[in-house]
Amino acid sequence: MPVPVQNLPEWPSDVEAHPLLVIDYQLLKAGDKDEIDRLWEAGTTLGFWYLKNHGAEQDFVAMWGMGEEVFKLPLEEKMKYEQGDEGLSFGYKAVGRYIVDAAGSPDPVEGVNVAKDDALSYPKVSRREYPTVINDLMGPVVTPFVEKCVDISNTLIDIFNDKLGLPEGTLAKFHERNDFSASETRTIKAPANLTPGKLAIGGHTDFGTLTLLVNNLGGLQVLPPGTAEWRYARPLPGHMICNVGDTLTMFSGGLLNSNIHRVVPPPGLQSKYDRWSQVYFTRPANGTILAPLLESAIISEAYNKLTPERQQSLSPGVTSYEWFTRRQKNYRTKNHKGVETWAANRGTEHGRA
């Protein structure tokens, strides 16, 4: 069993976590109206929820095993597959290559990302090359993980499509399986014993449509709407933490909430252990224009009630590719020039009423 899931401390009893709604994936698949309404409640309020009975728990653990093999490689070998500074994120990310705040402080985490397009086309290379250890595990580990995450994401997207009053398949057409996108897996390792309060990942909204996440330890914090207090989102065994991203907020005219979140060291004794995260990011096809889908009366009504500043933040007039590469490029430490660079990597948190 991979090290990230062995002999870890329990959540500290004296640390309060923010409550997230627990959504049953099997009930969603069965079309249960009450569960669908609860998903809608989660997506339109905090924008975060737990997902249980999803059937992918062991796939997430297997991806951590893949990450262990990658991170054991010599740095010189890993750096052959580094993401680079031009706005793409597939490949290896060394410690310190992202900034976590406006001052340009470097991040303390190591990570590796695999493109959805490469996982689904393997052994054909669609986007880039990866270390041999990833190639060896693509068939048994990475591709099955991506397949399950794509299926889960598509189920959630179709439900939101219907709740938004959009014609059947409207959101799905922006997320076609064979269209190139920035959708990807991300395996992250943050070291033990970080200075309390040190940011592992700075406050941000996610770039794309949906995020599926499993952590072995705490550290994820959310900023509930209307407050200025960061609150822990506690990881629960067997549950994903899911959240809405920027592009779904845009498509929905602000109805679905891409909430601000960050990562700090785990609380209590958990801080003495390496923190692992396994993520799948669903993002629209590269050529998708990002704007509210005003053909829906539900979306149009909500959008028209927003301030002009908020409307502008939800109608950037760019493609999904342009939105992603702008944000990604300005997170890179090498590209940091000052506070204006940090501002340039921001998402839909701008212009909130």
Tab-separated table of C-alpha atoms in Angstrom:
chain	number	residue	atom	x	y	z
A	1	MET	CA	0.000	0.000	0.000
A	2	PRO	CA	1.440	3.453	-0.857
A	3	VAL	CA	3.051	5.386	1.998
A	4	PRO	CA	0.461	8.255	1.813
A	5	VAL	CA	-2.272	6.045	3.342
A	6	GLN	CA	-0.292	4.261	6.081
A	7	ASN	CA	-0.608	4.929	9.841
A	8	LEU	CA	-1.805	8.528	9.727
A	9	PRO	CA	-3.094	10.506	12.736
A	10	GLU	CA	-6.801	11.179	13.127
A	11	TRP	CA	-8.293	14.635	12.632
A	12	PRO	CA	-7.576	16.711	15.800
A	13	SER	CA	-10.626	16.824	18.077
A	14	ASP	CA	-10.017	20.484	18.907
A	15	VAL	CA	-9.972	21.689	15.275
A	16	GLU	CA	-13.331	22.629	13.785
A	17	ALA	CA	-13.930	21.946	10.090
A	18	HIS	CA	-16.449	23.661	7.857
A	19	PRO	CA	-19.452	21.407	7.137
A	20	LEU	CA	-19.817	20.257	3.538
A	21	LEU	CA	-22.910	18.589	2.151
A	22	VAL	CA	-22.428	14.848	1.543
A	23	ILE	CA	-23.730	13.813	-1.882
A	24	ASP	CA	-24.291	10.159	-2.813
A	25	TYR	CA	-23.044	9.519	-6.339
A	26	GLN	CA	-25.111	6.379	-6.783
A	27	LEU	CA	-28.282	8.312	-5.964
A	28	LEU	CA	-27.308	10.931	-8.542
A	29	LYS	CA	-26.792	8.192	-11.133
A	30	ALA	CA	-30.225	6.811	-10.267
A	31	GLY	CA	-31.813	10.219	-10.865
A	32	ASP	CA	-32.895	10.744	-7.250
A	33	LYS	CA	-34.554	14.187	-7.227
A	34	ASP	CA	-33.781	14.994	-3.594
A	35	GLU	CA	-30.084	14.155	-4.050
A	36	ILE	CA	-29.928	16.195	-7.258
A	37	ASP	CA	-31.456	19.152	-5.400
A	38	ARG	CA	-28.826	18.772	-2.658
A	39	LEU	CA	-26.054	18.806	-5.259
A	40	TRP	CA	-27.558	21.988	-6.696
A	41	GLU	CA	-27.643	23.507	-3.204
A	42	ALA	CA	-23.965	22.672	-2.705
A	43	GLY	CA	-22.934	24.041	-6.106
A	44	THR	CA	-24.814	27.309	-5.715
A	45	THR	CA	-23.729	28.095	-2.138
A	46	LEU	CA	-20.260	27.079	-0.951
A	47	GLY	CA	-19.373	25.436	-4.272
A	48	PHE	CA	-17.753	22.495	-2.408
A	49	TRP	CA	-19.235	19.140	-1.398
A	50	TYR	CA	-18.284	15.592	-0.427
A	51	LEU	CA	-19.050	12.819	-2.918
A	52	LYS	CA	-19.464	9.278	-1.576
A	53	ASN	CA	-20.099	5.914	-3.248
A	54	HIS	CA	-18.168	7.051	-6.310
A	55	GLY	CA	-16.298	3.770	-6.831
A	56	ALA	CA	-12.886	5.357	-7.476
A	57	GLU	CA	-11.270	5.229	-4.030
A	58	GLN	CA	-8.635	2.647	-4.958
A	59	ASP	CA	-7.906	4.466	-8.213
A	60	PHE	CA	-6.937	7.581	-6.241
A	61	VAL	CA	-4.664	5.493	-3.998
A	62	ALA	CA	-3.041	3.874	-7.027
A	63	MET	CA	-2.262	7.320	-8.425
A	64	TRP	CA	-0.397	8.162	-5.229
A	65	GLY	CA	1.662	5.035	-5.854
A	66	MET	CA	2.482	6.366	-9.309
A	67	GLY	CA	3.479	9.696	-7.752
A	68	GLU	CA	5.817	7.961	-5.312
A	69	GLU	CA	7.652	6.319	-8.198
A	70	VAL	CA	7.997	9.631	-10.050
A	71	PHE	CA	9.178	11.628	-7.050
A	72	LYS	CA	11.881	9.016	-6.232
A	73	LEU	CA	13.574	9.706	-9.564
A	74	PRO	CA	16.740	11.846	-9.609
A	75	LEU	CA	15.914	15.545	-9.984
A	76	GLU	CA	17.914	15.708	-13.202
A	77	GLU	CA	15.679	13.032	-14.716
A	78	LYS	CA	12.461	14.647	-13.485
A	79	MET	CA	13.450	18.035	-14.849
A	80	LYS	CA	13.527	16.613	-18.387
A	81	TYR	CA	9.730	16.604	-18.111
A	82	GLU	CA	9.229	19.957	-16.342
A	83	GLN	CA	6.085	21.885	-17.239
A	84	GLY	CA	7.891	25.008	-18.412
A	85	ASP	CA	6.929	28.652	-18.058
A	86	GLU	CA	4.746	29.233	-21.136
A	87	GLY	CA	1.357	28.428	-19.647
A	88	LEU	CA	0.968	24.650	-19.932
A	89	SER	CA	0.837	22.392	-16.875
A	90	PHE	CA	1.304	18.828	-18.143
A	91	GLY	CA	4.446	17.198	-16.763
A	92	TYR	CA	6.608	17.514	-13.661
A	93	LYS	CA	6.613	20.520	-11.319
A	94	ALA	CA	9.608	20.995	-9.048
A	95	VAL	CA	9.438	22.603	-5.605
A	96	GLY	CA	9.370	26.400	-5.792
A	97	ARG	CA	8.164	26.754	-9.383
A	98	TYR	CA	4.800	28.350	-8.432
A	99	ILE	CA	4.140	31.489	-6.417
A	100	VAL	CA	1.684	31.440	-3.513
A	101	ASP	CA	1.117	35.161	-2.897
A	102	ALA	CA	1.507	38.651	-4.353
A	103	ALA	CA	5.033	38.909	-2.933
A	104	GLY	CA	6.127	36.015	-5.136
A	105	SER	CA	6.843	33.554	-2.314
A	106	PRO	CA	7.719	30.151	-3.828
A	107	ASP	CA	5.601	27.089	-3.120
A	108	PRO	CA	6.960	24.108	-1.120
A	109	VAL	CA	5.268	21.283	-3.040
A	110	GLU	CA	6.304	18.806	-5.706
A	111	GLY	CA	3.854	17.619	-8.311
A	112	VAL	CA	3.264	15.828	-11.585
A	113	ASN	CA	0.349	16.271	-14.016
A	114	VAL	CA	-0.833	13.975	-16.793
A	115	ALA	CA	-3.037	15.288	-19.599
A	116	LYS	CA	-6.431	13.678	-20.052
A	117	ASP	CA	-5.630	13.624	-23.774
A	118	ASP	CA	-2.481	11.548	-23.222
A	119	ALA	CA	-4.120	9.158	-20.768
A	120	LEU	CA	-6.974	8.411	-23.169
A	121	SER	CA	-4.840	8.128	-26.320
A	122	TYR	CA	-1.984	6.044	-24.839
A	123	PRO	CA	0.281	4.669	-26.286
A	124	LYS	CA	-0.163	7.482	-28.796
A	125	VAL	CA	1.391	10.717	-27.492
A	126	SER	CA	-1.130	13.542	-27.831
A	127	ARG	CA	0.319	16.383	-25.744
A	128	ARG	CA	3.761	15.526	-24.338
A	129	GLU	CA	6.193	12.828	-23.179
A	130	TYR	CA	6.365	11.593	-19.561
A	131	PRO	CA	8.911	9.696	-17.445
A	132	THR	CA	9.106	5.965	-18.165
A	133	VAL	CA	7.586	5.143	-14.772
A	134	ILE	CA	4.396	6.985	-15.806
A	135	ASN	CA	4.325	5.291	-19.189
A	136	ASP	CA	4.663	1.897	-17.490
A	137	LEU	CA	1.678	2.700	-15.255
A	138	MET	CA	-0.453	4.450	-17.870
A	139	GLY	CA	-2.427	1.338	-18.807
A	140	PRO	CA	-2.973	-0.210	-15.358
A	141	VAL	CA	-3.277	2.998	-13.282
A	142	VAL	CA	-3.490	6.384	-14.999
A	143	THR	CA	-5.922	5.655	-17.830
A	144	PRO	CA	-8.455	3.816	-15.596
A	145	PHE	CA	-8.290	6.714	-13.131
A	146	VAL	CA	-8.976	9.251	-15.879
A	147	GLU	CA	-11.796	7.126	-17.326
A	148	LYS	CA	-13.578	7.028	-13.969
A	149	CYS	CA	-13.067	10.740	-13.326
A	150	VAL	CA	-14.363	11.635	-16.786
A	151	ASP	CA	-17.476	9.541	-16.146
A	152	ILE	CA	-18.095	11.137	-12.746
A	153	SER	CA	-17.515	14.635	-14.109
A	154	ASN	CA	-19.854	14.028	-17.037
A	155	THR	CA	-22.598	12.872	-14.674
A	156	LEU	CA	-22.270	16.038	-12.579
A	157	ILE	CA	-22.077	18.259	-15.678
A	158	ASP	CA	-25.271	16.763	-17.113
A	159	ILE	CA	-27.113	17.333	-13.838
A	160	PHE	CA	-26.011	20.963	-13.671
A	161	ASN	CA	-26.958	21.374	-17.335
A	162	ASP	CA	-30.535	20.327	-16.563
A	163	LYS	CA	-30.803	22.415	-13.386
A	164	LEU	CA	-29.630	25.464	-15.337
A	165	GLY	CA	-32.443	25.022	-17.857
A	166	LEU	CA	-30.079	24.454	-20.777
A	167	PRO	CA	-30.929	22.313	-23.803
A	168	GLU	CA	-29.819	18.719	-23.349
A	169	GLY	CA	-26.101	18.252	-23.983
A	170	THR	CA	-25.191	21.957	-23.993
A	171	LEU	CA	-22.449	21.698	-21.353
A	172	ALA	CA	-21.423	18.240	-22.545
A	173	LYS	CA	-20.515	19.564	-25.988
A	174	PHE	CA	-17.870	21.782	-24.340
A	175	HIS	CA	-16.297	18.706	-22.738
A	176	GLU	CA	-16.138	16.146	-25.529
A	177	ARG	CA	-13.864	13.212	-24.784
A	178	ASN	CA	-11.726	13.574	-27.916
A	179	ASP	CA	-11.382	17.368	-27.929
A	180	PHE	CA	-8.051	18.679	-26.654
A	181	SER	CA	-8.343	20.534	-23.357
A	182	ALA	CA	-6.383	21.366	-20.222
A	183	SER	CA	-8.150	18.550	-18.316
A	184	GLU	CA	-5.548	16.647	-16.316
A	185	THR	CA	-4.589	14.601	-13.289
A	186	ARG	CA	-2.410	16.191	-10.630
A	187	THR	CA	-0.455	14.314	-7.968
A	188	ILE	CA	0.985	16.566	-5.259
A	189	LYS	CA	3.281	15.988	-2.293
A	190	ALA	CA	3.759	18.690	0.364
A	191	PRO	CA	6.534	17.933	2.877
A	192	ALA	CA	5.986	17.317	6.568
A	193	ASN	CA	6.801	19.884	9.231
A	194	LEU	CA	6.091	23.037	7.244
A	195	THR	CA	6.087	26.246	9.263
A	196	PRO	CA	2.590	26.749	10.731
A	197	GLY	CA	0.612	29.078	8.510
A	198	LYS	CA	2.941	28.682	5.535
A	199	LEU	CA	1.009	28.533	2.299
A	200	ALA	CA	1.451	25.355	0.286
A	201	ILE	CA	-0.961	26.698	-2.363
A	202	GLY	CA	-2.155	30.313	-2.201
A	203	GLY	CA	-5.772	31.428	-2.221
A	204	HIS	CA	-7.346	30.914	-5.644
A	205	THR	CA	-10.349	29.772	-7.618
A	206	ASP	CA	-9.936	26.725	-9.852
A	207	PHE	CA	-9.408	27.399	-13.543
A	208	GLY	CA	-11.826	24.940	-15.109
A	209	THR	CA	-15.257	23.333	-14.757
A	210	LEU	CA	-15.072	20.780	-11.922
A	211	THR	CA	-12.420	19.504	-9.537
A	212	LEU	CA	-12.377	16.006	-7.985
A	213	LEU	CA	-9.989	15.728	-5.031
A	214	VAL	CA	-8.782	13.224	-2.438
A	215	ASN	CA	-6.296	14.206	0.318
A	216	ASN	CA	-4.604	11.887	2.792
A	217	LEU	CA	-4.452	14.667	5.421
A	218	GLY	CA	-6.044	18.025	6.194
A	219	GLY	CA	-4.795	21.371	4.963
A	220	LEU	CA	-7.407	22.421	2.413
A	221	GLN	CA	-9.213	25.559	3.545
A	222	VAL	CA	-12.254	27.255	2.047
A	223	LEU	CA	-13.450	30.838	2.383
A	224	PRO	CA	-17.221	30.668	2.907
A	225	PRO	CA	-19.097	33.357	0.947
A	226	GLY	CA	-19.653	36.552	2.886
A	227	THR	CA	-16.920	35.836	5.431
A	228	ALA	CA	-13.237	36.607	5.873
A	229	GLU	CA	-12.441	33.500	7.936
A	230	TRP	CA	-10.613	30.576	6.357
A	231	ARG	CA	-12.095	27.235	7.419
A	232	TYR	CA	-10.661	23.731	7.088
A	233	ALA	CA	-12.393	21.254	4.782
A	234	ARG	CA	-11.737	17.932	6.497
A	235	PRO	CA	-10.930	14.901	4.317
A	236	LEU	CA	-13.249	11.950	4.958
A	237	PRO	CA	-12.280	8.333	4.143
A	238	GLY	CA	-14.002	7.082	1.011
A	239	HIS	CA	-15.187	10.561	0.024
A	240	MET	CA	-14.000	12.921	-2.682
A	241	ILE	CA	-14.096	16.648	-2.147
A	242	CYS	CA	-15.572	18.203	-5.285
A	243	ASN	CA	-15.845	21.839	-6.262
A	244	VAL	CA	-17.051	24.151	-8.991
A	245	GLY	CA	-14.422	25.928	-11.109
A	246	ASP	CA	-14.362	29.253	-12.936
A	247	THR	CA	-15.653	28.134	-16.300
A	248	LEU	CA	-18.784	26.564	-14.797
A	249	THR	CA	-19.383	29.794	-12.892
A	250	MET	CA	-19.124	31.695	-16.172
A	251	PHE	CA	-21.404	29.354	-18.107
A	252	SER	CA	-23.994	29.583	-15.313
A	253	GLY	CA	-23.971	33.377	-15.125
A	254	GLY	CA	-22.658	33.210	-11.563
A	255	LEU	CA	-25.274	30.784	-10.243
A	256	LEU	CA	-22.705	28.063	-9.562
A	257	ASN	CA	-19.979	29.238	-7.213
A	258	SER	CA	-16.270	28.862	-7.965
A	259	ASN	CA	-15.148	29.432	-4.407
A	260	ILE	CA	-11.795	30.683	-3.154
A	261	HIS	CA	-9.652	28.087	-1.378
A	262	ARG	CA	-6.044	27.481	-0.347
A	263	VAL	CA	-3.776	24.854	1.217
A	264	VAL	CA	-1.864	25.261	4.502
A	265	PRO	CA	-0.060	22.682	6.665
A	266	PRO	CA	-2.301	19.970	8.141
A	267	PRO	CA	-3.596	20.613	11.677
A	268	GLY	CA	-2.216	19.005	14.839
A	269	LEU	CA	-0.123	15.856	14.632
A	270	GLN	CA	-1.035	15.481	10.956
A	271	SER	CA	1.507	18.251	10.235
A	272	LYS	CA	4.301	15.768	11.041
A	273	TYR	CA	3.540	13.758	7.885
A	274	ASP	CA	3.851	14.375	4.165
A	275	ARG	CA	0.559	15.609	2.734
A	276	TRP	CA	-0.556	14.017	-0.537
A	277	SER	CA	-3.301	15.194	-2.861
A	278	GLN	CA	-4.719	13.490	-5.918
A	279	VAL	CA	-6.777	15.697	-8.193
A	280	TYR	CA	-8.635	15.466	-11.456
A	281	PHE	CA	-9.445	18.760	-13.156
A	282	THR	CA	-12.179	18.852	-15.801
A	283	ARG	CA	-11.789	21.808	-18.151
A	284	PRO	CA	-13.589	22.782	-21.365
A	285	ALA	CA	-12.199	22.082	-24.817
A	286	ASN	CA	-9.490	24.575	-25.726
A	287	GLY	CA	-11.550	26.501	-28.278
A	288	THR	CA	-14.600	27.005	-26.049
A	289	ILE	CA	-15.597	30.653	-25.655
A	290	LEU	CA	-16.131	31.508	-21.993
A	291	ALA	CA	-19.348	33.436	-21.405
A	292	PRO	CA	-22.721	33.056	-19.669
A	293	LEU	CA	-25.112	30.809	-21.600
A	294	LEU	CA	-27.909	33.349	-21.804
A	295	GLU	CA	-30.139	31.148	-23.953
A	296	SER	CA	-31.275	29.758	-20.593
A	297	ALA	CA	-33.925	31.942	-18.964
A	298	ILE	CA	-32.653	30.806	-15.544
A	299	ILE	CA	-29.097	31.947	-16.318
A	300	SER	CA	-30.210	35.145	-18.037
A	301	GLU	CA	-32.340	36.206	-15.084
A	302	ALA	CA	-29.519	35.604	-12.585
A	303	TYR	CA	-26.902	37.319	-14.752
A	304	ASN	CA	-29.005	40.433	-15.257
A	305	LYS	CA	-29.206	40.949	-11.492
A	306	LEU	CA	-25.415	41.162	-11.117
A	307	THR	CA	-23.339	44.314	-10.845
A	308	PRO	CA	-21.575	45.454	-14.037
A	309	GLU	CA	-18.236	44.520	-12.460
A	310	ARG	CA	-19.397	40.999	-11.726
A	311	GLN	CA	-20.895	40.632	-15.186
A	312	GLN	CA	-17.582	41.659	-16.704
A	313	SER	CA	-15.681	39.080	-14.634
A	314	LEU	CA	-17.991	36.355	-15.951
A	315	SER	CA	-17.672	37.432	-19.601
A	316	PRO	CA	-13.932	37.581	-20.285
A	317	GLY	CA	-14.327	37.158	-24.058
A	318	VAL	CA	-11.540	34.574	-24.314
A	319	THR	CA	-11.266	30.866	-25.057
A	320	SER	CA	-10.790	28.215	-22.412
A	321	TYR	CA	-7.211	27.801	-23.643
A	322	GLU	CA	-6.488	31.527	-23.288
A	323	TRP	CA	-8.055	31.642	-19.815
A	324	PHE	CA	-6.046	28.675	-18.602
A	325	THR	CA	-2.662	29.623	-20.065
A	326	ARG	CA	-2.912	33.211	-18.788
A	327	ARG	CA	-3.556	32.038	-15.244
A	328	GLN	CA	-1.018	29.214	-15.350
A	329	LYS	CA	1.768	31.340	-16.846
A	330	ASN	CA	1.397	34.011	-14.177
A	331	TYR	CA	1.640	31.433	-11.376
A	332	ARG	CA	5.139	30.471	-12.457
A	333	THR	CA	7.925	31.830	-10.236
A	334	LYS	CA	10.157	32.662	-13.195
A	335	ASN	CA	7.459	34.919	-14.644
A	336	HIS	CA	6.792	36.848	-11.436
A	337	LYS	CA	7.500	40.568	-11.818
A	338	GLY	CA	5.521	41.965	-8.871
A	339	VAL	CA	1.991	42.384	-7.582
A	340	GLU	CA	0.749	42.892	-11.134
A	341	THR	CA	1.769	39.310	-11.974
A	342	TRP	CA	-0.252	37.988	-9.048
A	343	ALA	CA	-3.231	40.050	-10.201
A	344	ALA	CA	-2.797	38.606	-13.702
A	345	ASN	CA	-3.256	35.033	-12.452
A	346	ARG	CA	-6.591	35.737	-10.756
A	347	GLY	CA	-9.902	34.205	-11.799
A	348	THR	CA	-13.587	34.843	-11.160
A	349	GLU	CA	-12.983	36.080	-7.612
A	350	HIS	CA	-12.735	39.532	-9.209
A	351	GLY	CA	-15.904	41.605	-9.311
A	352	ARG	CA	-17.856	39.631	-6.703
A	353	ALA	CA	-20.819	41.537	-5.306
